[in-house]
Short mmCIF file of C-alpha atoms in Angstrom, two decimals:
data_model
loop_
_atom_site.label_atom_id
_atom_site.label_comp_id
_atom_site.label_asym_id
_atom_site.label_seq_id
_atom_site.Cartn_x
_atom_site.Cartn_y
_atom_site.Cartn_z
CA MET Y 102 108.12 88.66 88.35
CA SER Y 103 108.79 92.14 89.72
CA THR Y 104 108.11 93.36 93.23
CA VAL Y 105 105.83 96.27 94.02
CA GLY Y 106 107.55 99.35 95.47
CA VAL Y 107 106.61 101.33 98.56
CA PRO Y 108 104.80 104.15 96.66
CA ILE Y 109 102.50 101.63 94.97
CA LYS Y 110 101.83 99.82 98.26
CA LEU Y 111 100.99 103.17 99.85
CA LEU Y 112 98.56 103.87 97.01
CA PHE Y 113 96.87 100.51 97.73
CA GLU Y 114 96.61 101.52 101.43
CA ALA Y 115 94.72 104.66 100.36
CA GLU Y 116 91.87 102.70 98.76
CA GLY Y 117 88.59 103.94 100.21
CA MET Y 118 90.03 107.39 101.01
CA LYS Y 119 89.73 110.79 99.29
CA ILE Y 120 92.79 111.61 97.17
CA THR Y 121 93.81 114.35 94.75
CA VAL Y 122 95.42 113.49 91.41
CA GLU Y 123 97.17 116.07 89.24
CA MET Y 124 97.52 115.08 85.61
CA LYS Y 125 100.37 116.02 83.25
CA ASN Y 126 97.92 118.12 81.22
CA GLY Y 127 97.14 120.28 84.28
CA GLU Y 128 93.74 118.84 85.16
CA ILE Y 129 93.09 117.99 88.82
CA TYR Y 130 90.80 115.19 90.01
CA ARG Y 131 89.64 114.79 93.62
CA GLY Y 132 87.60 111.79 94.63
CA LEU Y 133 87.30 108.52 96.51
CA LEU Y 134 89.96 106.01 95.50
CA VAL Y 135 88.07 102.89 94.42
CA GLY Y 136 91.03 100.95 93.05
CA ALA Y 137 94.67 101.18 92.05
CA GLU Y 138 96.95 99.07 89.89
CA ASP Y 139 100.69 98.36 89.87
CA THR Y 140 100.96 100.70 86.87
CA MET Y 141 99.48 103.56 88.99
CA ASN Y 142 96.23 103.50 87.01
CA VAL Y 143 93.55 104.65 89.45
CA SER Y 144 89.75 104.49 89.61
CA LEU Y 145 87.96 107.28 91.46
CA SER Y 146 84.30 107.77 92.35
CA ASP Y 147 82.35 110.91 93.36
CA VAL Y 148 84.90 113.03 91.49
CA LEU Y 149 85.40 116.77 91.16
CA ARG Y 150 87.45 117.60 88.06
CA THR Y 151 89.13 121.00 87.85
CA ALA Y 152 90.13 121.88 84.29
CA ARG Y 153 93.16 124.04 83.49
CA ASN Y 154 90.86 127.03 83.02
CA GLY Y 155 89.43 126.55 86.54
CA LYS Y 156 86.07 125.10 85.49
CA ILE Y 157 84.85 122.46 87.94
CA THR Y 158 82.88 119.43 86.75
CA LYS Y 159 81.31 116.75 88.92
CA MET Y 160 81.71 113.19 87.61
CA PRO Y 161 80.37 109.93 89.08
CA ASN Y 162 83.41 107.80 88.12
CA VAL Y 163 86.73 108.26 86.37
CA TYR Y 164 89.63 105.99 85.39
CA LEU Y 165 93.03 107.71 85.15
CA ARG Y 166 95.99 106.25 83.29
CA GLY Y 167 99.11 106.02 85.46
CA SER Y 168 101.49 107.27 82.76
CA SER Y 169 99.46 110.51 82.51
CA ILE Y 170 99.62 111.25 86.25
CA ARG Y 171 102.06 113.90 87.46
CA PHE Y 172 101.32 113.82 91.19
CA ILE Y 173 99.05 112.11 93.73
CA ALA Y 174 98.24 113.74 97.09
CA LEU Y 175 97.29 111.17 99.72
CA PRO Y 176 95.61 111.81 103.11
CA ASP Y 177 97.83 112.61 106.12
CA LEU Y 178 96.21 109.64 107.87
CA LEU Y 179 98.53 107.36 105.88
CA LYS Y 180 101.56 108.59 107.87
CA SER Y 181 100.74 105.82 110.34
CA ALA Y 182 100.12 103.17 107.67
CA PRO Y 183 101.54 99.69 108.39
CA ILE Y 184 103.75 99.90 105.28
CA PHE Y 185 105.94 102.50 107.02
CA GLN Y 186 106.64 100.09 109.88
CA LYS Y 187 108.36 97.78 107.39
CA VAL Y 188 110.75 100.32 105.80
#
């Protein structure tokens, strides 16, 4: 059984908050984080998807595979998250 690292715990803390996810293919998704998994798979709702060509599409829900994610931008509010008190 493996332990979950700080970045994953921080992602769990962000559930219910607006986040931005940049994919390896250049697409950007911004929406409400509904759920996250240890593998960094994330579920977002009320999503705005920005394609590489700049076209914006509104989507009700999206599930993003963790291995396809390049970067996740979390809210500044998480700077005071309880997880940082333990590291």
